[in-house]
Amino acid sequence: MPNPLIGILMKVASTAFFAVTMALVKLVSERLPLGEVVFARSLLGIVPLLVWLALRRELPVALKTKAPFSHVLRAFAGTVSMFFWFGSLARLPLPDVTAINYAAPLMTTALAALLLGEQVRAYRWTAVIVGFLGVLLVLGQHMSDLSHLSGDGESIGALMAFFSAVFAALAMISIRRMSGTEHTGAIVFYFMISASGIALLTAPFGWVMPTPHEWGLLAAIGLFGGLGQVLLTQSYRYAEASVIAPFTTSTCCG
């Protein structure tokens, strides 16, 4: 049953969990490879999901799906977004990544109108345009010297942050589309499994053994990221994408 207030509260709560995840990823990404962090975030994120479903006595029914192809599209968009997002955190200061990531809710609002037929009023379109101009301003500060695109510095990080926002918006639209027929558990579970599998393919390129401290950080990333993912997905059941899209500060989980 639609209830915008519940949807907004869930989205805000998910943002809080994602903010903690973002800070933890920033810490571990200084030494651990990108694919390894994505793998841990995705695989360990399944644990809070399964605990939540078990407490609700919804296993294994909640994992059944009527739209497997939709899960493939959502998983692809979310996983690509996560890779770009984690890569940007390793190259840019956290405030800059967050500022560029504000493009995600703006694009979600626009796509909700164009692809889902949701009604977006003039004042909201105005906010989207103004907000997007602000994102471009921050992005431009890191793109002043395009020769850096061939390296591994801030220009690459800025582009990663922006494309993370693009694919995150596509993932949110996919979630909104599936929320009418698919259980929250199925949407989150198949995304986590897919992201884990894709990230595992990067292992031959040089994973490293985490220290005990890093294992603890990876476990916390999985826990907070998984809880945030459940709340994020659930929020789209209660409100339209264009309504709750502004209530976010990151695209951390795809």
mmCIF file with all atom_site columns, N, CA, C and O in Angstrom, residues 95-136:
data_model
loop_
_atom_site.group_PDB
_atom_site.id
_atom_site.type_symbol
_atom_site.label_atom_id
_atom_site.label_alt_id
_atom_site.label_comp_id
_atom_site.label_asym_id
_atom_site.label_entity_id
_atom_site.label_seq_id
_atom_site.pdbx_PDB_ins_code
_atom_site.Cartn_x
_atom_site.Cartn_y
_atom_site.Cartn_z
_atom_site.occupancy
_atom_site.B_iso_or_equiv
_atom_site.pdbx_formal_charge
_atom_site.auth_seq_id
_atom_site.auth_comp_id
_atom_site.auth_asym_id
_atom_site.auth_atom_id
_atom_site.pdbx_PDB_model_num
ATOM 1   N N  . PRO A 1 95  ? 34.067 14.169 0.437   1.00 0.00 ? 95  PRO A N  1
ATOM 2   C CA . PRO A 1 95  ? 33.054 15.197 0.154   1.00 0.00 ? 95  PRO A CA 1
ATOM 3   C C  . PRO A 1 95  ? 32.815 15.406 -1.337  1.00 0.00 ? 95  PRO A C  1
ATOM 4   O O  . PRO A 1 95  ? 31.683 15.656 -1.771  1.00 0.00 ? 95  PRO A O  1
ATOM 5   N N  . ASP A 1 96  ? 33.875 15.301 -2.150  1.00 0.00 ? 96  ASP A N  1
ATOM 6   C CA . ASP A 1 96  ? 33.735 15.502 -3.587  1.00 0.00 ? 96  ASP A CA 1
ATOM 7   C C  . ASP A 1 96  ? 32.946 14.364 -4.227  1.00 0.00 ? 96  ASP A C  1
ATOM 8   O O  . ASP A 1 96  ? 32.107 14.581 -5.106  1.00 0.00 ? 96  ASP A O  1
ATOM 9   N N  . VAL A 1 97  ? 33.227 13.135 -3.785  1.00 0.00 ? 97  VAL A N  1
ATOM 10  C CA . VAL A 1 97  ? 32.474 11.988 -4.299  1.00 0.00 ? 97  VAL A CA 1
ATOM 11  C C  . VAL A 1 97  ? 30.993 12.139 -3.972  1.00 0.00 ? 97  VAL A C  1
ATOM 12  O O  . VAL A 1 97  ? 30.120 11.916 -4.816  1.00 0.00 ? 97  VAL A O  1
ATOM 13  N N  . THR A 1 98  ? 30.717 12.537 -2.742  1.00 0.00 ? 98  THR A N  1
ATOM 14  C CA . THR A 1 98  ? 29.331 12.718 -2.320  1.00 0.00 ? 98  THR A CA 1
ATOM 15  C C  . THR A 1 98  ? 28.634 13.788 -3.151  1.00 0.00 ? 98  THR A C  1
ATOM 16  O O  . THR A 1 98  ? 27.486 13.606 -3.583  1.00 0.00 ? 98  THR A O  1
ATOM 17  N N  . ALA A 1 99  ? 29.320 14.895 -3.402  1.00 0.00 ? 99  ALA A N  1
ATOM 18  C CA . ALA A 1 99  ? 28.728 15.989 -4.178  1.00 0.00 ? 99  ALA A CA 1
ATOM 19  C C  . ALA A 1 99  ? 28.393 15.555 -5.597  1.00 0.00 ? 99  ALA A C  1
ATOM 20  O O  . ALA A 1 99  ? 27.311 15.839 -6.119  1.00 0.00 ? 99  ALA A O  1
ATOM 21  N N  . ILE A 1 100 ? 29.312 14.833 -6.237  1.00 0.00 ? 100 ILE A N  1
ATOM 22  C CA . ILE A 1 100 ? 29.060 14.367 -7.610  1.00 0.00 ? 100 ILE A CA 1
ATOM 23  C C  . ILE A 1 100 ? 27.956 13.327 -7.627  1.00 0.00 ? 100 ILE A C  1
ATOM 24  O O  . ILE A 1 100 ? 27.140 13.263 -8.559  1.00 0.00 ? 100 ILE A O  1
ATOM 25  N N  . ASN A 1 101 ? 27.894 12.508 -6.581  1.00 0.00 ? 101 ASN A N  1
ATOM 26  C CA . ASN A 1 101 ? 26.872 11.461 -6.510  1.00 0.00 ? 101 ASN A CA 1
ATOM 27  C C  . ASN A 1 101 ? 25.460 12.013 -6.361  1.00 0.00 ? 101 ASN A C  1
ATOM 28  O O  . ASN A 1 101 ? 24.473 11.288 -6.511  1.00 0.00 ? 101 ASN A O  1
ATOM 29  N N  . TYR A 1 102 ? 25.355 13.303 -6.044  1.00 0.00 ? 102 TYR A N  1
ATOM 30  C CA . TYR A 1 102 ? 24.024 13.900 -5.985  1.00 0.00 ? 102 TYR A CA 1
ATOM 31  C C  . TYR A 1 102 ? 23.345 13.885 -7.345  1.00 0.00 ? 102 TYR A C  1
ATOM 32  O O  . TYR A 1 102 ? 22.138 14.142 -7.443  1.00 0.00 ? 102 TYR A O  1
ATOM 33  N N  . ALA A 1 103 ? 24.097 13.588 -8.391  1.00 0.00 ? 103 ALA A N  1
ATOM 34  C CA . ALA A 1 103 ? 23.488 13.457 -9.724  1.00 0.00 ? 103 ALA A CA 1
ATOM 35  C C  . ALA A 1 103 ? 22.534 12.269 -9.779  1.00 0.00 ? 103 ALA A C  1
ATOM 36  O O  . ALA A 1 103 ? 21.597 12.271 -10.583 1.00 0.00 ? 103 ALA A O  1
ATOM 37  N N  . ALA A 1 104 ? 22.742 11.260 -8.936  1.00 0.00 ? 104 ALA A N  1
ATOM 38  C CA . ALA A 1 104 ? 21.916 10.054 -8.982  1.00 0.00 ? 104 ALA A CA 1
ATOM 39  C C  . ALA A 1 104 ? 20.436 10.331 -8.698  1.00 0.00 ? 104 ALA A C  1
ATOM 40  O O  . ALA A 1 104 ? 19.577 9.960  -9.502  1.00 0.00 ? 104 ALA A O  1
ATOM 41  N N  . PRO A 1 105 ? 20.075 10.964 -7.564  1.00 0.00 ? 105 PRO A N  1
ATOM 42  C CA . PRO A 1 105 ? 18.654 11.238 -7.334  1.00 0.00 ? 105 PRO A CA 1
ATOM 43  C C  . PRO A 1 105 ? 18.061 12.187 -8.357  1.00 0.00 ? 105 PRO A C  1
ATOM 44  O O  . PRO A 1 105 ? 16.872 12.095 -8.676  1.00 0.00 ? 105 PRO A O  1
ATOM 45  N N  . LEU A 1 106 ? 18.888 13.089 -8.884  1.00 0.00 ? 106 LEU A N  1
ATOM 46  C CA . LEU A 1 106 ? 18.391 14.008 -9.911  1.00 0.00 ? 106 LEU A CA 1
ATOM 47  C C  . LEU A 1 106 ? 18.030 13.246 -11.177 1.00 0.00 ? 106 LEU A C  1
ATOM 48  O O  . LEU A 1 106 ? 16.958 13.454 -11.764 1.00 0.00 ? 106 LEU A O  1
ATOM 49  N N  . MET A 1 107 ? 18.908 12.341 -11.589 1.00 0.00 ? 107 MET A N  1
ATOM 50  C CA . MET A 1 107 ? 18.634 11.542 -12.779 1.00 0.00 ? 107 MET A CA 1
ATOM 51  C C  . MET A 1 107 ? 17.503 10.544 -12.535 1.00 0.00 ? 107 MET A C  1
ATOM 52  O O  . MET A 1 107 ? 16.733 10.232 -13.447 1.00 0.00 ? 107 MET A O  1
ATOM 53  N N  . THR A 1 108 ? 17.397 10.046 -11.305 1.00 0.00 ? 108 THR A N  1
ATOM 54  C CA . THR A 1 108 ? 16.296 9.137  -10.981 1.00 0.00 ? 108 THR A CA 1
ATOM 55  C C  . THR A 1 108 ? 14.954 9.835  -11.151 1.00 0.00 ? 108 THR A C  1
ATOM 56  O O  . THR A 1 108 ? 14.001 9.262  -11.692 1.00 0.00 ? 108 THR A O  1
ATOM 57  N N  . THR A 1 109 ? 14.871 11.073 -10.694 1.00 0.00 ? 109 THR A N  1
ATOM 58  C CA . THR A 1 109 ? 13.640 11.845 -10.839 1.00 0.00 ? 109 THR A CA 1
ATOM 59  C C  . THR A 1 109 ? 13.278 12.032 -12.308 1.00 0.00 ? 109 THR A C  1
ATOM 60  O O  . THR A 1 109 ? 12.129 11.848 -12.720 1.00 0.00 ? 109 THR A O  1
ATOM 61  N N  . ALA A 1 110 ? 14.275 12.394 -13.119 1.00 0.00 ? 110 ALA A N  1
ATOM 62  C CA . ALA A 1 110 ? 14.032 12.610 -14.544 1.00 0.00 ? 110 ALA A CA 1
ATOM 63  C C  . ALA A 1 110 ? 13.628 11.312 -15.236 1.00 0.00 ? 110 ALA A C  1
ATOM 64  O O  . ALA A 1 110 ? 12.671 11.285 -16.033 1.00 0.00 ? 110 ALA A O  1
ATOM 65  N N  . LEU A 1 111 ? 14.324 10.223 -14.926 1.00 0.00 ? 111 LEU A N  1
ATOM 66  C CA . LEU A 1 111 ? 14.020 8.941  -15.559 1.00 0.00 ? 111 LEU A CA 1
ATOM 67  C C  . LEU A 1 111 ? 12.667 8.390  -15.111 1.00 0.00 ? 111 LEU A C  1
ATOM 68  O O  . LEU A 1 111 ? 11.986 7.704  -15.875 1.00 0.00 ? 111 LEU A O  1
ATOM 69  N N  . ALA A 1 112 ? 12.297 8.689  -13.869 1.00 0.00 ? 112 ALA A N  1
ATOM 70  C CA . ALA A 1 112 ? 10.989 8.247  -13.382 1.00 0.00 ? 112 ALA A CA 1
ATOM 71  C C  . ALA A 1 112 ? 9.870  8.866  -14.212 1.00 0.00 ? 112 ALA A C  1
ATOM 72  O O  . ALA A 1 112 ? 8.847  8.234  -14.490 1.00 0.00 ? 112 ALA A O  1
ATOM 73  N N  . ALA A 1 113 ? 10.057 10.111 -14.609 1.00 0.00 ? 113 ALA A N  1
ATOM 74  C CA . ALA A 1 113 ? 9.058  10.777 -15.455 1.00 0.00 ? 113 ALA A CA 1
ATOM 75  C C  . ALA A 1 113 ? 9.084  10.239 -16.875 1.00 0.00 ? 113 ALA A C  1
ATOM 76  O O  . ALA A 1 113 ? 8.035  9.983  -17.480 1.00 0.00 ? 113 ALA A O  1
ATOM 77  N N  . LEU A 1 114 ? 10.282 10.019 -17.410 1.00 0.00 ? 114 LEU A N  1
ATOM 78  C CA . LEU A 1 114 ? 10.422 9.609  -18.805 1.00 0.00 ? 114 LEU A CA 1
ATOM 79  C C  . LEU A 1 114 ? 10.120 8.127  -19.036 1.00 0.00 ? 114 LEU A C  1
ATOM 80  O O  . LEU A 1 114 ? 9.514  7.754  -20.052 1.00 0.00 ? 114 LEU A O  1
ATOM 81  N N  . LEU A 1 115 ? 10.543 7.275  -18.094 1.00 0.00 ? 115 LEU A N  1
ATOM 82  C CA . LEU A 1 115 ? 10.419 5.834  -18.295 1.00 0.00 ? 115 LEU A CA 1
ATOM 83  C C  . LEU A 1 115 ? 9.251  5.202  -17.541 1.00 0.00 ? 115 LEU A C  1
ATOM 84  O O  . LEU A 1 115 ? 8.702  4.194  -17.990 1.00 0.00 ? 115 LEU A O  1
ATOM 85  N N  . LEU A 1 116 ? 8.905  5.771  -16.389 1.00 0.00 ? 116 LEU A N  1
ATOM 86  C CA . LEU A 1 116 ? 7.833  5.187  -15.578 1.00 0.00 ? 116 LEU A CA 1
ATOM 87  C C  . LEU A 1 116 ? 6.527  5.967  -15.682 1.00 0.00 ? 116 LEU A C  1
ATOM 88  O O  . LEU A 1 116 ? 5.499  5.516  -15.171 1.00 0.00 ? 116 LEU A O  1
ATOM 89  N N  . GLY A 1 117 ? 6.570  7.136  -16.307 1.00 0.00 ? 117 GLY A N  1
ATOM 90  C CA . GLY A 1 117 ? 5.365  7.946  -16.447 1.00 0.00 ? 117 GLY A CA 1
ATOM 91  C C  . GLY A 1 117 ? 4.913  8.615  -15.174 1.00 0.00 ? 117 GLY A C  1
ATOM 92  O O  . GLY A 1 117 ? 3.752  9.031  -15.068 1.00 0.00 ? 117 GLY A O  1
ATOM 93  N N  . GLU A 1 118 ? 5.827  8.738  -14.182 1.00 0.00 ? 118 GLU A N  1
ATOM 94  C CA . GLU A 1 118 ? 5.462  9.408  -12.939 1.00 0.00 ? 118 GLU A CA 1
ATOM 95  C C  . GLU A 1 118 ? 5.331  10.908 -13.182 1.00 0.00 ? 118 GLU A C  1
ATOM 96  O O  . GLU A 1 118 ? 6.055  11.483 -13.996 1.00 0.00 ? 118 GLU A O  1
ATOM 97  N N  . GLN A 1 119 ? 4.426  11.537 -12.459 1.00 0.00 ? 119 GLN A N  1
ATOM 98  C CA . GLN A 1 119 ? 4.190  12.968 -12.626 1.00 0.00 ? 119 GLN A CA 1
ATOM 99  C C  . GLN A 1 119 ? 5.227  13.764 -11.839 1.00 0.00 ? 119 GLN A C  1
ATOM 100 O O  . GLN A 1 119 ? 5.349  13.624 -10.627 1.00 0.00 ? 119 GLN A O  1
ATOM 101 N N  . VAL A 1 120 ? 5.984  14.588 -12.535 1.00 0.00 ? 120 VAL A N  1
ATOM 102 C CA . VAL A 1 120 ? 6.978  15.453 -11.910 1.00 0.00 ? 120 VAL A CA 1
ATOM 103 C C  . VAL A 1 120 ? 6.592  16.890 -12.216 1.00 0.00 ? 120 VAL A C  1
ATOM 104 O O  . VAL A 1 120 ? 6.583  17.309 -13.374 1.00 0.00 ? 120 VAL A O  1
ATOM 105 N N  . ARG A 1 121 ? 6.262  17.636 -11.181 1.00 0.00 ? 121 ARG A N  1
ATOM 106 C CA . ARG A 1 121 ? 5.775  19.008 -11.367 1.00 0.00 ? 121 ARG A CA 1
ATOM 107 C C  . ARG A 1 121 ? 6.913  19.971 -11.683 1.00 0.00 ? 121 ARG A C  1
ATOM 108 O O  . ARG A 1 121 ? 8.094  19.654 -11.519 1.00 0.00 ? 121 ARG A O  1
ATOM 109 N N  . ALA A 1 122 ? 6.531  21.158 -12.113 1.00 0.00 ? 122 ALA A N  1
ATOM 110 C CA . ALA A 1 122 ? 7.503  22.148 -12.590 1.00 0.00 ? 122 ALA A CA 1
ATOM 111 C C  . ALA A 1 122 ? 8.527  22.509 -11.521 1.00 0.00 ? 122 ALA A C  1
ATOM 112 O O  . ALA A 1 122 ? 9.725  22.653 -11.813 1.00 0.00 ? 122 ALA A O  1
ATOM 113 N N  . TYR A 1 123 ? 8.099  22.654 -10.255 1.00 0.00 ? 123 TYR A N  1
ATOM 114 C CA . TYR A 1 123 ? 9.043  23.055 -9.212  1.00 0.00 ? 123 TYR A CA 1
ATOM 115 C C  . TYR A 1 123 ? 10.099 21.980 -8.997  1.00 0.00 ? 123 TYR A C  1
ATOM 116 O O  . TYR A 1 123 ? 11.255 22.273 -8.668  1.00 0.00 ? 123 TYR A O  1
ATOM 117 N N  . ARG A 1 124 ? 9.704  20.708 -9.194  1.00 0.00 ? 124 ARG A N  1
ATOM 118 C CA . ARG A 1 124 ? 10.675 19.623 -9.018  1.00 0.00 ? 124 ARG A CA 1
ATOM 119 C C  . ARG A 1 124 ? 11.649 19.573 -10.195 1.00 0.00 ? 124 ARG A C  1
ATOM 120 O O  . ARG A 1 124 ? 12.836 19.309 -10.020 1.00 0.00 ? 124 ARG A O  1
ATOM 121 N N  . TRP A 1 125 ? 11.145 19.838 -11.412 1.00 0.00 ? 125 TRP A N  1
ATOM 122 C CA . TRP A 1 125 ? 12.035 19.910 -12.570 1.00 0.00 ? 125 TRP A CA 1
ATOM 123 C C  . TRP A 1 125 ? 13.044 21.045 -12.382 1.00 0.00 ? 125 TRP A C  1
ATOM 124 O O  . TRP A 1 125 ? 14.222 20.917 -12.727 1.00 0.00 ? 125 TRP A O  1
ATOM 125 N N  . THR A 1 126 ? 12.587 22.143 -11.817 1.00 0.00 ? 126 THR A N  1
ATOM 126 C CA . THR A 1 126 ? 13.486 23.267 -11.562 1.00 0.00 ? 126 THR A CA 1
ATOM 127 C C  . THR A 1 126 ? 14.589 22.870 -10.591 1.00 0.00 ? 126 THR A C  1
ATOM 128 O O  . THR A 1 126 ? 15.766 23.186 -10.787 1.00 0.00 ? 126 THR A O  1
ATOM 129 N N  . ALA A 1 127 ? 14.203 22.158 -9.538  1.00 0.00 ? 127 ALA A N  1
ATOM 130 C CA . ALA A 1 127 ? 15.187 21.694 -8.558  1.00 0.00 ? 127 ALA A CA 1
ATOM 131 C C  . ALA A 1 127 ? 16.181 20.733 -9.197  1.00 0.00 ? 127 ALA A C  1
ATOM 132 O O  . ALA A 1 127 ? 17.383 20.763 -8.888  1.00 0.00 ? 127 ALA A O  1
ATOM 133 N N  . VAL A 1 128 ? 15.695 19.873 -10.091 1.00 0.00 ? 128 VAL A N  1
ATOM 134 C CA . VAL A 1 128 ? 16.573 18.924 -10.780 1.00 0.00 ? 128 VAL A CA 1
ATOM 135 C C  . VAL A 1 128 ? 17.602 19.670 -11.627 1.00 0.00 ? 128 VAL A C  1
ATOM 136 O O  . VAL A 1 128 ? 18.801 19.358 -11.605 1.00 0.00 ? 128 VAL A O  1
ATOM 137 N N  . ILE A 1 129 ? 17.157 20.661 -12.369 1.00 0.00 ? 129 ILE A N  1
ATOM 138 C CA . ILE A 1 129 ? 18.056 21.416 -13.243 1.00 0.00 ? 129 ILE A CA 1
ATOM 139 C C  . ILE A 1 129 ? 19.103 22.173 -12.434 1.00 0.00 ? 129 ILE A C  1
ATOM 140 O O  . ILE A 1 129 ? 20.305 22.141 -12.736 1.00 0.00 ? 129 ILE A O  1
ATOM 141 N N  . VAL A 1 130 ? 18.655 22.859 -11.384 1.00 0.00 ? 130 VAL A N  1
ATOM 142 C CA . VAL A 1 130 ? 19.586 23.612 -10.543 1.00 0.00 ? 130 VAL A CA 1
ATOM 143 C C  . VAL A 1 130 ? 20.584 22.661 -9.870  1.00 0.00 ? 130 VAL A C  1
ATOM 144 O O  . VAL A 1 130 ? 21.793 22.932 -9.820  1.00 0.00 ? 130 VAL A O  1
ATOM 145 N N  . GLY A 1 131 ? 20.083 21.561 -9.356  1.00 0.00 ? 131 GLY A N  1
ATOM 146 C CA . GLY A 1 131 ? 20.962 20.586 -8.705  1.00 0.00 ? 131 GLY A CA 1
ATOM 147 C C  . GLY A 1 131 ? 21.986 20.006 -9.659  1.00 0.00 ? 131 GLY A C  1
ATOM 148 O O  . GLY A 1 131 ? 23.161 19.826 -9.312  1.00 0.00 ? 131 GLY A O  1
ATOM 149 N N  . PHE A 1 132 ? 21.548 19.729 -10.892 1.00 0.00 ? 132 PHE A N  1
ATOM 150 C CA . PHE A 1 132 ? 22.461 19.147 -11.868 1.00 0.00 ? 132 PHE A CA 1
ATOM 151 C C  . PHE A 1 132 ? 23.551 20.143 -12.260 1.00 0.00 ? 132 PHE A C  1
ATOM 152 O O  . PHE A 1 132 ? 24.703 19.760 -12.484 1.00 0.00 ? 132 PHE A O  1
ATOM 153 N N  . LEU A 1 133 ? 23.200 21.415 -12.320 1.00 0.00 ? 133 LEU A N  1
ATOM 154 C CA . LEU A 1 133 ? 24.210 22.430 -12.603 1.00 0.00 ? 133 LEU A CA 1
ATOM 155 C C  . LEU A 1 133 ? 25.266 22.467 -11.495 1.00 0.00 ? 133 LEU A C  1
ATOM 156 O O  . LEU A 1 133 ? 26.458 22.655 -11.760 1.00 0.00 ? 133 LEU A O  1
ATOM 157 N N  . GLY A 1 134 ? 24.825 22.281 -10.263 1.00 0.00 ? 134 GLY A N  1
ATOM 158 C CA . GLY A 1 134 ? 25.770 22.230 -9.140  1.00 0.00 ? 134 GLY A CA 1
ATOM 159 C C  . GLY A 1 134 ? 26.702 21.037 -9.247  1.00 0.00 ? 134 GLY A C  1
ATOM 160 O O  . GLY A 1 134 ? 27.907 21.144 -8.975  1.00 0.00 ? 134 GLY A O  1
ATOM 161 N N  . VAL A 1 135 ? 26.153 19.873 -9.647  1.00 0.00 ? 135 VAL A N  1
ATOM 162 C CA . VAL A 1 135 ? 26.981 18.680 -9.831  1.00 0.00 ? 135 VAL A CA 1
ATOM 163 C C  . VAL A 1 135 ? 28.025 18.911 -10.916 1.00 0.00 ? 135 VAL A C  1
ATOM 164 O O  . VAL A 1 135 ? 29.200 18.554 -10.775 1.00 0.00 ? 135 VAL A O  1
ATOM 165 N N  . LEU A 1 136 ? 27.600 19.526 -12.031 1.00 0.00 ? 136 LEU A N  1
ATOM 166 C CA . LEU A 1 136 ? 28.528 19.801 -13.122 1.00 0.00 ? 136 LEU A CA 1
ATOM 167 C C  . LEU A 1 136 ? 29.639 20.759 -12.681 1.00 0.00 ? 136 LEU A C  1
ATOM 168 O O  . LEU A 1 136 ? 30.785 20.650 -13.142 1.00 0.00 ? 136 LEU A O  1
#
